[in-house]
C-alpha positions as a printed NumPy array, in Angstrom:
array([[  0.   ,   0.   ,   0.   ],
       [  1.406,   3.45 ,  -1.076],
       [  2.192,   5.96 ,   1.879],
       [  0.221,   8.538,   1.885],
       [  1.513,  11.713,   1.357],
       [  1.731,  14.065,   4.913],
       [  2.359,  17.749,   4.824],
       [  2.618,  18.469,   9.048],
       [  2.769,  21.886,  10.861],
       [  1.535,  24.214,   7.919],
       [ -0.731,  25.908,  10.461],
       [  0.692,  25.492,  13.745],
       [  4.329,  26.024,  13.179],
       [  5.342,  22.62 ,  14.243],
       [  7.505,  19.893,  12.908],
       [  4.534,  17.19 ,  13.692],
       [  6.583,  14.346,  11.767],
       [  9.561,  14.531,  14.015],
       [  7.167,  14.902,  16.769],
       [  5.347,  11.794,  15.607],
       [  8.202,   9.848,  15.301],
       [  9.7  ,  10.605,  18.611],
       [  6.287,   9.586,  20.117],
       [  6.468,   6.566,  17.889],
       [  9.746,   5.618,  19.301],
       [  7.834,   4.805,  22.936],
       [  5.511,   2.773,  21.048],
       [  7.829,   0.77 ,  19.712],
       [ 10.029,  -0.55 ,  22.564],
       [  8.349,  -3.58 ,  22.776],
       [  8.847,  -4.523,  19.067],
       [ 12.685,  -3.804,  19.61 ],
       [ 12.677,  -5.413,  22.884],
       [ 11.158,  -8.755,  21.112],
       [ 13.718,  -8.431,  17.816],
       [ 16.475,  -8.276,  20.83 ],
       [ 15.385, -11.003,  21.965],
       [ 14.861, -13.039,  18.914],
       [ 18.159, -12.074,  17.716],
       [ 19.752, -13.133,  20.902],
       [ 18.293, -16.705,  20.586],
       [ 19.496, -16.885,  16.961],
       [ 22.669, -16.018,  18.092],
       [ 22.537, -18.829,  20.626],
       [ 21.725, -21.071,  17.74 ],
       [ 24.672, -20.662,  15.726],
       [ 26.344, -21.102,  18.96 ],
       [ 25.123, -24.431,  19.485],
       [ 25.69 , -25.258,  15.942],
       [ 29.443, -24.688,  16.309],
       [ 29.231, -26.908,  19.524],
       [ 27.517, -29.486,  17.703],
       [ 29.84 , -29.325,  14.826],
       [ 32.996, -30.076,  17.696],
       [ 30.903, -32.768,  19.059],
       [ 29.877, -34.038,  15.921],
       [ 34.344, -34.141,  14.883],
       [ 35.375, -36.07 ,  18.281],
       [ 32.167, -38.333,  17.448],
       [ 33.706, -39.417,  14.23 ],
       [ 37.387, -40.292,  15.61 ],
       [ 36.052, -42.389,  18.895],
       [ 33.627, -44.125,  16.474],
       [ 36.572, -45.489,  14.323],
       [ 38.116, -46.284,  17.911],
       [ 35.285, -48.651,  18.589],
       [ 36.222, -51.099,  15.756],
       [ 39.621, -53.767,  15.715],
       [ 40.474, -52.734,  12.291],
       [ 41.813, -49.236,  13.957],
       [ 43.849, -51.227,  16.118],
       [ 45.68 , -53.208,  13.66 ],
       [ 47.84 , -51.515,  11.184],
       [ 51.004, -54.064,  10.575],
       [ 53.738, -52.286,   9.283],
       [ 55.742, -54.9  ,   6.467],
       [ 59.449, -54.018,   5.907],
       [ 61.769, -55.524,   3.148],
       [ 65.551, -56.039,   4.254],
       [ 65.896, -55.368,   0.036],
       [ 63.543, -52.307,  -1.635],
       [ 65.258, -52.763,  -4.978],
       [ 64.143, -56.2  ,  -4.98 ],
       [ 60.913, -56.553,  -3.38 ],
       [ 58.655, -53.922,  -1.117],
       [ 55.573, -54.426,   1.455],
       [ 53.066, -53.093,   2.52 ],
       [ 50.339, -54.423,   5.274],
       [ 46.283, -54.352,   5.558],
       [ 44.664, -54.257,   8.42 ],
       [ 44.088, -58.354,   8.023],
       [ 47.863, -58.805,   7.917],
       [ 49.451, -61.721,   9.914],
       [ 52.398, -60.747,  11.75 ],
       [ 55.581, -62.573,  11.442],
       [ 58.642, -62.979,   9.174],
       [ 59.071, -64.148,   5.096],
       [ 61.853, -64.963,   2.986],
       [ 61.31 , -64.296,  -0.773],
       [ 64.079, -64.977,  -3.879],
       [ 62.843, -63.677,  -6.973],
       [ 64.085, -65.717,  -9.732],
       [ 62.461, -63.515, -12.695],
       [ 60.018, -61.09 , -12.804],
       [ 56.459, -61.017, -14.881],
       [ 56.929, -59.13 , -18.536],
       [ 54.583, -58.113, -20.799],
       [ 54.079, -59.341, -24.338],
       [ 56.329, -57.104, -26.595],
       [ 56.674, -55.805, -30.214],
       [ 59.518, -53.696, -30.977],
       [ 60.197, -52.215, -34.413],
       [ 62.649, -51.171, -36.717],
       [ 64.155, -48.057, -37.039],
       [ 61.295, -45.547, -38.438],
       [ 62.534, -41.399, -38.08 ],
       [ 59.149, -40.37 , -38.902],
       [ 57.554, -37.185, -36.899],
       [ 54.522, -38.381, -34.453],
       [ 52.636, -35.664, -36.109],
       [ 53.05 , -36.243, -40.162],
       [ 49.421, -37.943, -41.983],
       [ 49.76 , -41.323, -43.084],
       [ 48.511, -40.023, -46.236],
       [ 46.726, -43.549, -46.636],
       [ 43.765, -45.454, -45.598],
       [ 44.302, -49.196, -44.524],
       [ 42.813, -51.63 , -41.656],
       [ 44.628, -54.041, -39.32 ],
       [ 43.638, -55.839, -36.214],
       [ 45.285, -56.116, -32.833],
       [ 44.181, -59.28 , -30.667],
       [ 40.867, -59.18 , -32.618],
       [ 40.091, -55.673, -32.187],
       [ 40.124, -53.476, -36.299],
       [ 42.006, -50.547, -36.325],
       [ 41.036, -48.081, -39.021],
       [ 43.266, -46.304, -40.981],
       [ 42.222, -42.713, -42.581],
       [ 44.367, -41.057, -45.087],
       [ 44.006, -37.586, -42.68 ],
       [ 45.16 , -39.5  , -39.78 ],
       [ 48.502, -38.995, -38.166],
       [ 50.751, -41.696, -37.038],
       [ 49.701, -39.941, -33.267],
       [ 46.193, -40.454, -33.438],
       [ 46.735, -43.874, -35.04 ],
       [ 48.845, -44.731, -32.117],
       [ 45.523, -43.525, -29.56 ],
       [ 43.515, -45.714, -31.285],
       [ 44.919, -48.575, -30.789],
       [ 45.707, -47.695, -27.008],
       [ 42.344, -46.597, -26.379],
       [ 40.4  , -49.423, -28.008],
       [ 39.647, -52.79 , -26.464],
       [ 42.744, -54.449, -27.744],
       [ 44.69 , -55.14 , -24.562],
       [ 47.782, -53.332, -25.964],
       [ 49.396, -49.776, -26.511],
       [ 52.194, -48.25 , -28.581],
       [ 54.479, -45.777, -28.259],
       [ 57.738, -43.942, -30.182],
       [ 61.062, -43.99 , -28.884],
       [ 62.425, -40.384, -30.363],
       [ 65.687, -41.684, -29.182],
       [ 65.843, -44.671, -30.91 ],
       [ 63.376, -43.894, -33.651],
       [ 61.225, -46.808, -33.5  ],
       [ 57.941, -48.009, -32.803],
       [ 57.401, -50.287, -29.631],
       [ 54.089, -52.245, -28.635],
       [ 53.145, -53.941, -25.454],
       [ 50.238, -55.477, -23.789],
       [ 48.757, -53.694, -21.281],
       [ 48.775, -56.858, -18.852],
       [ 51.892, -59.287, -17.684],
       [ 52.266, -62.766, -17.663],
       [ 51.931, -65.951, -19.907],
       [ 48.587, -65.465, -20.653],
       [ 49.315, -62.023, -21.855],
       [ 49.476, -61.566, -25.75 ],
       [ 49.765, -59.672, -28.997],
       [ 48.6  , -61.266, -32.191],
       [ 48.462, -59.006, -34.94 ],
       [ 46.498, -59.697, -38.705],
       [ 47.855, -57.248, -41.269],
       [ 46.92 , -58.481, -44.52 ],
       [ 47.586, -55.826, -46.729],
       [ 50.917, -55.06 , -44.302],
       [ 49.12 , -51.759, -43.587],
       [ 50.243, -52.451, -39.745],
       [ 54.189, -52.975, -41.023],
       [ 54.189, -50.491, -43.262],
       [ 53.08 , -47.546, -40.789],
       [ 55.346, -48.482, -37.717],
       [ 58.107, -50.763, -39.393],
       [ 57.104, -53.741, -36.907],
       [ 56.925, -56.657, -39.26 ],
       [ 56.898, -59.325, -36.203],
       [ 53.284, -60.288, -35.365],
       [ 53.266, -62.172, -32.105],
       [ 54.515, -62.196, -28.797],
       [ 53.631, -63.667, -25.504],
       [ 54.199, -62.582, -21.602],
       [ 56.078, -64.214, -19.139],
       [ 55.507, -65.546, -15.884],
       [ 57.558, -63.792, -12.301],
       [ 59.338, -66.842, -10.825],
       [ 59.669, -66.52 ,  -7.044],
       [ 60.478, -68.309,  -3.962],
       [ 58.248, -67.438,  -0.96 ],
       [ 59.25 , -69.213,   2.365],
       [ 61.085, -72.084,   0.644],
       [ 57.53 , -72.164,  -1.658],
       [ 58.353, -71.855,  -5.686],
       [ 55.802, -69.744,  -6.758],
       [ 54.551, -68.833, -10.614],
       [ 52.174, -65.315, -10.815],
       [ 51.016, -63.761, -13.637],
       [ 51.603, -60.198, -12.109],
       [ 54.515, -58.657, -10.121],
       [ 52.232, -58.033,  -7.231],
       [ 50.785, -60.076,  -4.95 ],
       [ 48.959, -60.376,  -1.607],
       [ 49.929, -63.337,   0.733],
       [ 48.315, -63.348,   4.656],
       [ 47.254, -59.117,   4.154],
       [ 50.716, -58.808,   3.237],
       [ 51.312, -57.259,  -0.42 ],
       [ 54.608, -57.716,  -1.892],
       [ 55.66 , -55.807,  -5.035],
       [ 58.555, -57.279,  -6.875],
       [ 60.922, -55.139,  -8.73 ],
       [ 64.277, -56.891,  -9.738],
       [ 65.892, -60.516,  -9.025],
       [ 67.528, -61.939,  -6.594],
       [ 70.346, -64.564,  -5.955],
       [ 69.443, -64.654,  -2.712],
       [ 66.613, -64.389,  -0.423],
       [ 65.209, -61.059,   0.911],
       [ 63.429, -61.228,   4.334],
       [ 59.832, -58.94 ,   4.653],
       [ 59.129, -58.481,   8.579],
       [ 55.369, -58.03 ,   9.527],
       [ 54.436, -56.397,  12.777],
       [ 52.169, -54.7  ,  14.636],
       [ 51.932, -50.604,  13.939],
       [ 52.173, -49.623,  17.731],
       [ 53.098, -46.324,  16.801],
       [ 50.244, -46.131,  15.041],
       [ 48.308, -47.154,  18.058],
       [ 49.934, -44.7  ,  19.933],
       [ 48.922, -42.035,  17.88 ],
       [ 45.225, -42.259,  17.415],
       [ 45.117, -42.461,  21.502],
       [ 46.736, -39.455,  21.631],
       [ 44.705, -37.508,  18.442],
       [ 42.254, -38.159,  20.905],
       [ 43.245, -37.172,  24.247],
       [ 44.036, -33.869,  22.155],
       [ 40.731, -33.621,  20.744],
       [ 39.001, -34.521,  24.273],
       [ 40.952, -31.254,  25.416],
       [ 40.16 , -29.075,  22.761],
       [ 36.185, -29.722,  23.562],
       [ 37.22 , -29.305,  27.43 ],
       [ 38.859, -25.937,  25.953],
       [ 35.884, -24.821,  24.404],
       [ 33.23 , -25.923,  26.419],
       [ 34.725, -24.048,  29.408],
       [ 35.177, -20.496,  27.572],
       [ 31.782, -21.165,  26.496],
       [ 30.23 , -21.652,  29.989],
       [ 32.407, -19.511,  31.918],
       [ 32.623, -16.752,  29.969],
       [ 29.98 , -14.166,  31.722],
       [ 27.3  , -11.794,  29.492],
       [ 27.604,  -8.139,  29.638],
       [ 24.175,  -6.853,  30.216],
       [ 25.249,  -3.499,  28.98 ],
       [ 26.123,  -5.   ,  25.597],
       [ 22.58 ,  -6.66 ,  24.02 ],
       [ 21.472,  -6.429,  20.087],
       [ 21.09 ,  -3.388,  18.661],
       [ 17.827,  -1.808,  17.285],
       [ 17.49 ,  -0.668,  13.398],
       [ 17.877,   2.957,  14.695],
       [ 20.951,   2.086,  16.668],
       [ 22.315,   0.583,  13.803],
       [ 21.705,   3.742,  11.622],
       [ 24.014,   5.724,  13.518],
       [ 27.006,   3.361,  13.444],
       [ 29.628,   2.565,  11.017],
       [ 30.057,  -1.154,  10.06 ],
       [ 33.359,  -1.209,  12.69 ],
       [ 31.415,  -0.325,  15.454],
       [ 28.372,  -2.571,  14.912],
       [ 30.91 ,  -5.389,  14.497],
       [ 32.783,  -4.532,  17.622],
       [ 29.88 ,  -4.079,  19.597],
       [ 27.824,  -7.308,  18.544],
       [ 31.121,  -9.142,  18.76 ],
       [ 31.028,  -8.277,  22.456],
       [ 26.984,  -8.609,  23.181],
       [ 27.856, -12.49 ,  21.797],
       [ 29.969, -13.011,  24.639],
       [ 28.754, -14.934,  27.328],
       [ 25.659, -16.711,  25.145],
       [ 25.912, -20.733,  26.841],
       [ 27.194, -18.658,  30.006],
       [ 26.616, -22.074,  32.487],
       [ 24.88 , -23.85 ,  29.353],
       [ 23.147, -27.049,  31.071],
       [ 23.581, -29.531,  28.103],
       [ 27.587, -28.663,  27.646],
       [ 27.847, -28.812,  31.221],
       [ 26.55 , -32.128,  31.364],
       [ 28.55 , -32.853,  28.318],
       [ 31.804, -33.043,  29.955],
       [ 31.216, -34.318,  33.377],
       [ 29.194, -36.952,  31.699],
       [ 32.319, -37.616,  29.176],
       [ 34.461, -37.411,  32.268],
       [ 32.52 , -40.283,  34.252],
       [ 32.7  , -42.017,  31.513],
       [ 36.264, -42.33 ,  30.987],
       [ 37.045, -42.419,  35.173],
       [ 35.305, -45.493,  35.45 ],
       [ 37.091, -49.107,  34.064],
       [ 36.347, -51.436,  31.543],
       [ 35.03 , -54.676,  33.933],
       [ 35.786, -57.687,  32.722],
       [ 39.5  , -57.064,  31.652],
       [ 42.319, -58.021,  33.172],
       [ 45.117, -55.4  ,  33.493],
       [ 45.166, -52.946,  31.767],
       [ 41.686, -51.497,  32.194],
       [ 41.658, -47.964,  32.766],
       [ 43.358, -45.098,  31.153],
       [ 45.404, -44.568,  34.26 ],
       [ 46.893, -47.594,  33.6  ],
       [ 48.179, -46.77 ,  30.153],
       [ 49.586, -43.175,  31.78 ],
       [ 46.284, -41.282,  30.908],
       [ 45.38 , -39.055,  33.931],
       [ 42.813, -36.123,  34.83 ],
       [ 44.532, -32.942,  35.301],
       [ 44.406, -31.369,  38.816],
       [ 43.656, -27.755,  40.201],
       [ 47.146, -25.519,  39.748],
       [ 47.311, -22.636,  40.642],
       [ 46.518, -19.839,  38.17 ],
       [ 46.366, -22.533,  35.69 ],
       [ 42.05 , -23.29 ,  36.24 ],
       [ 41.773, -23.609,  32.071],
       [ 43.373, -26.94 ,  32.786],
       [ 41.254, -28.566,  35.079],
       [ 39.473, -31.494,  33.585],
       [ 41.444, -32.124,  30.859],
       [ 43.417, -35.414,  29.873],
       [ 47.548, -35.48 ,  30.352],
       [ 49.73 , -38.276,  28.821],
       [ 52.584, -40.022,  30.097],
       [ 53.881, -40.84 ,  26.916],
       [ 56.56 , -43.32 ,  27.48 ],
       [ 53.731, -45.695,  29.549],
       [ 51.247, -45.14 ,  27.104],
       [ 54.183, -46.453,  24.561],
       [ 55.269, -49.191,  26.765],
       [ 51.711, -50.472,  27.747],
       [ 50.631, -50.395,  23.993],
       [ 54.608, -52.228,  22.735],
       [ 53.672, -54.571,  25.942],
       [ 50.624, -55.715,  25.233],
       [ 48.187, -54.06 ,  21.786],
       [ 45.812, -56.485,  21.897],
       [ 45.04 , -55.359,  25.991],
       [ 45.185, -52.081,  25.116],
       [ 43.104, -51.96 ,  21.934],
       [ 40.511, -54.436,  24.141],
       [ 40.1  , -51.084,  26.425],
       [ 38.42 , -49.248,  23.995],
       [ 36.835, -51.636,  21.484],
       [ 35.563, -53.55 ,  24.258],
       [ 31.555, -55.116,  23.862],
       [ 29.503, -56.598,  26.644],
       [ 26.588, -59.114,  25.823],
       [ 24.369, -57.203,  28.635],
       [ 21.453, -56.023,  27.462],
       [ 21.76 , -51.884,  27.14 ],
       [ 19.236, -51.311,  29.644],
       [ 20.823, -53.129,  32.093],
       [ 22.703, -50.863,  34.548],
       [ 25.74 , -52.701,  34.537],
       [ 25.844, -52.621,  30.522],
       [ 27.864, -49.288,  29.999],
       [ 31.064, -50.393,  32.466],
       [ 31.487, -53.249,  30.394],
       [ 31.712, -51.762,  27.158],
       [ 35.013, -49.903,  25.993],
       [ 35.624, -46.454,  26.216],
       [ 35.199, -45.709,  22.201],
       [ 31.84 , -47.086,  23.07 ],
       [ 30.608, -45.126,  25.723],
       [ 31.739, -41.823,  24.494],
       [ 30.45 , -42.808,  20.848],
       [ 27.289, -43.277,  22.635],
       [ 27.455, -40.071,  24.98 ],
       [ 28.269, -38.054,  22.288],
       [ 25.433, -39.033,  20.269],
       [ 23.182, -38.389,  23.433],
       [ 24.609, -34.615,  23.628],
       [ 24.081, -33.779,  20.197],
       [ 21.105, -34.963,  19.945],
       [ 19.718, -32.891,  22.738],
       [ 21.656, -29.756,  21.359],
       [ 19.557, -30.757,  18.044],
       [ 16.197, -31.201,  20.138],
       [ 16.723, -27.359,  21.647],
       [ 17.78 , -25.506,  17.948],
       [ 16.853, -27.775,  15.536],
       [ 18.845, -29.855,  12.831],
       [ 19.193, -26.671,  10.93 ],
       [ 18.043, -28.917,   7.493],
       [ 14.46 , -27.412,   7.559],
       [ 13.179, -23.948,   7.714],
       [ 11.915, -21.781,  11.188],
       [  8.235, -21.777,   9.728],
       [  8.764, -25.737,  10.39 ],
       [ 11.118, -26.134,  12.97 ],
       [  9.601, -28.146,  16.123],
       [ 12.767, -27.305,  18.505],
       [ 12.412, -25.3  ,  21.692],
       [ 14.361, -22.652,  19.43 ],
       [ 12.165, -22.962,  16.568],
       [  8.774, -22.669,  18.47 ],
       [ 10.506, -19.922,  20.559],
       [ 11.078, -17.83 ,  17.388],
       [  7.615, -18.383,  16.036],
       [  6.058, -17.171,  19.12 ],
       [  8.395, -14.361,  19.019],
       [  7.362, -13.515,  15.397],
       [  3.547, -13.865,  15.863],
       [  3.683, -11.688,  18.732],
       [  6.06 ,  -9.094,  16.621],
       [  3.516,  -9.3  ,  14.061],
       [  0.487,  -8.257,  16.192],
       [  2.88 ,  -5.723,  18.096],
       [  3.392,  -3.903,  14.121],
       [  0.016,  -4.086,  13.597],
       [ -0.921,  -2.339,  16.51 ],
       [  2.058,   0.286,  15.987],
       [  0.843,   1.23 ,  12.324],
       [ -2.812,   1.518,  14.211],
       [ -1.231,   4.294,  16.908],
       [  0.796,   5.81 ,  14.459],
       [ -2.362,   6.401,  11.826],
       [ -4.53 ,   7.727,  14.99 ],
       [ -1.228,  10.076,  15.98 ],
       [ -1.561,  11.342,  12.543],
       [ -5.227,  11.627,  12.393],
       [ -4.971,  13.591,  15.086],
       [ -2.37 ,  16.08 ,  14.476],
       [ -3.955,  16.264,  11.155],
       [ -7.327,  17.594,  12.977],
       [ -5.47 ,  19.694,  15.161],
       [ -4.029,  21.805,  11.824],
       [ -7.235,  21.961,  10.247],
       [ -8.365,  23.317,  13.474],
       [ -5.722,  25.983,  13.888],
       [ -5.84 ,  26.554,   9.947],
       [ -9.517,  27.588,  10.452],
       [ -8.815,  29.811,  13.408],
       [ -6.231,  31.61 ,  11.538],
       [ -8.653,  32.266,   8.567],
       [-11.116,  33.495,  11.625],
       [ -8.936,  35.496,  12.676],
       [ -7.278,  37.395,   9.684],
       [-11.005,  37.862,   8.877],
       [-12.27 ,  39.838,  12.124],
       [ -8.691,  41.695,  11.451],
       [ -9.926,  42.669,   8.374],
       [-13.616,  43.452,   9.517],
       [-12.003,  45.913,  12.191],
       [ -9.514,  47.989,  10.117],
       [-12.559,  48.94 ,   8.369]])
């Protein structure tokens, strides 16, 4: 709806906008007080989000944690690289192997004769040929380059190539071993004549090894034996040893990528809680904001955001609920079964150092010699399951600690999600305490406006009857000034 147009104080003399306005201001208070309010929960909301987002991170790593397969990397070494290397799965058996590699699986190979052509020059004929069944057509426009793609990129099994060193043609099949092949049919010597190769077969051979006294044919120069993979690269006269073993290190350092992030959420959670609001600083109005550069409007919402979760319930529980969980052992081990027992500890109260209470410290030369001791006892500590059923009380302190926390974790975030929503639908229908807060807070906003445009149209009305009123008086008036000067 247009505005209509106002033309104030004609008769009286007074700026009845301004005056308006500044009585309008009064009026609305409790719109502003209600935006301030809505924008403080929204600002809570993203604050939660970020919290979730942490919680969400040290979720993911303890969820890994609850599984053996994070437990054993094997780490394979070869007394020999230029013979043979190794690498381990997680399904690797530990131990030692002895390996002699007699000769090592070729491709099947066609080498030319010498040909100085230039890749790029036409064949400046059209011919056909076929390579292990597959035709190859030849195109007077094409160039010995794009011949040379077509056969690698077809279905053939094989690919060529130029040697600008020794100016020759050289094909190969693209896999090793005896069953690996080139068979070329060249009728019309189309093939010989275009890259000088006038042999037409060749075959693959087998790699010829000795594995733990074992003699061994394979088709390829890799192969996987008890999660081990060995990759053969030269012979041998005699034999190499590849060691298996356990990664502890590895071990070692996903315990403590978690102890680190456990402190970081300590970190957080505690500025989060602790930090207290500044009443004086709260969310600025649309006319507050009119009189302030961007600077200032960032430097004072950056401090009314301060002290949001100030003693938050749900991150409070968080951690001591995190903590409990982690005091406690796993029943039903033997030793080790708590993280004091691997040289994990709770900080305690220093002096002028309060940030560090509740956090996780390592002794890292235990936690090395429990895990080099025994992995299996220590890996049992976290991945731990218990055939209780989960309602039983006695269910959680039999289960590993990558269990609980995956499962107190999920709790948290889930009730984070209950109060502000998943943030994957929209506020019109978001069921969260947040999301019915801010619809409340926007109906009531709503009839608040409505009532505000109602005052504001009466203020006018009024004012507007008032100049009409003084407008007539003055005509009155100049009138009987008139009728007397007479």
């Amino acid at each position: 709806m247009a505005t209509p147009i106002r033309f104030g104080g004609i008769a009286s003399g007074m700026d009845t906008d301004k005056m308006i306005k500044d009585l309008m201001k009064v009026e609305r208070m409790p719109v502003d007080k209600i935006k301030q309010q809505k924008q403080t929960v929204m600002w809570k909301r993203d604050e939660y989000r970020t919290m979730n987002s942490t919680l969400t991170s040290i979720r993911s790593i303890v969820d890994k944690m609850r599984f053996a397969t994070s437990f054993n990397k094997q780490n394979a070494v070869s007394s020999n690289n230029g013979v043979v290397t190794a690498t381990s799965s997680a399904s690797a058996v530990s131990g030692s192997y002895s390996i002699r590699v007699d000769k090592l699986a070729s491709s099947a190979v066609l080498i030319g004769a010498k040909n100085p052509i230039d890749v790029r020059d036409k064949i400046s004929f059209n011919g056909d040929f076929e390579v292990n069944g597959v035709n190859i057509h030849v195109d007077s426009d094409d160039t010995y380059e794009s011949v040379m793609k077509k056969i690698s990129n077809s279905k053939a099994g094989a690919t060529i190539s130029y040697d600008s060193i020794n100016k020759s043609f050289m094909m190969s099949s693209t896999s090793t071993g005896s069953s690996a092949k080139i068979e070329i049919k060249d009728p019309n010597g189309d093939f010989a004549k275009i890259f000088n190769i006038t042999s037409t077969s060749a075959q693959g051979t087998n790699a010829e090894v000795v594995l733990n006294g074992k003699k061994m044919e394979l088709e390829n120069n890799s192969f996987e034996f008890n999660g081990v993979k060995f990759d053969l690269k030269g012979v041998s006269t005699s034999d190499v040893s590849v060691t298996a073993t356990r990664d502890t290190g590895d071990i070692v350092s996903q315990i403590k990528e978690f102890v680190k992030q456990y402190n970081d959420l300590v970190d957080k959670v505690n500025q989060s809680t602790s930090a207290r609001p500044n009443r004086n600083y709260r969310p600025l109005t649309e006319e507050e904001r009119e009189g302030m550069t961007e600077k200032q409007i960032d430097l004072w919402e950056s401090k009314a955001k301060v002290g949001l979760l100030y003693r938050d319930d749900i991150l409070q529980e968080t951690v001591s609920t995190l903590r409990r969980s982690l005091v406690d052992n796993v029943k039903g081990l033997g030793e080790p079964n708590s993280l004091s027992d691997i040289g994990i500890t709770f900080k305690g109260y220093l002096k002028g150092m309060t940030g560090e209470l509740g956090k996780l410290e390592i002794d890292e030369q235990k936690l090395q010699d429990a895990v080099n001791k025994n992995p299996d006892a220590v890996m049992q500590m976290f991945t731990k399951t218990s055939n209780l059923d989960q309602k039983d009380p006695n269910y959680k302190s039999e289960t590993g600690y990558a269990d609980r926390l995956y499962t107190d974790l999920t709790n948290q975030i889930n009730k984070i999600i209950k109060r502000i929503g998943s943030g994957k639908v929209s506020d019109a229908v978001d069921n969260s305490q947040y999301g019915r807060d801010i619809d409340e807070m926007n109906k009531r906003m709503q009839t608040l406006e409505s009532r505000v445009a109602l005052v504001e149209k009466r203020y006018y009305k009024q004012f507007t009857a008032m100049e009409k009123a003084l407008q007539k008086l003055n005509s009155q008036g100049s009138w009987l000034s008139q009728q007397l000067g007479q």
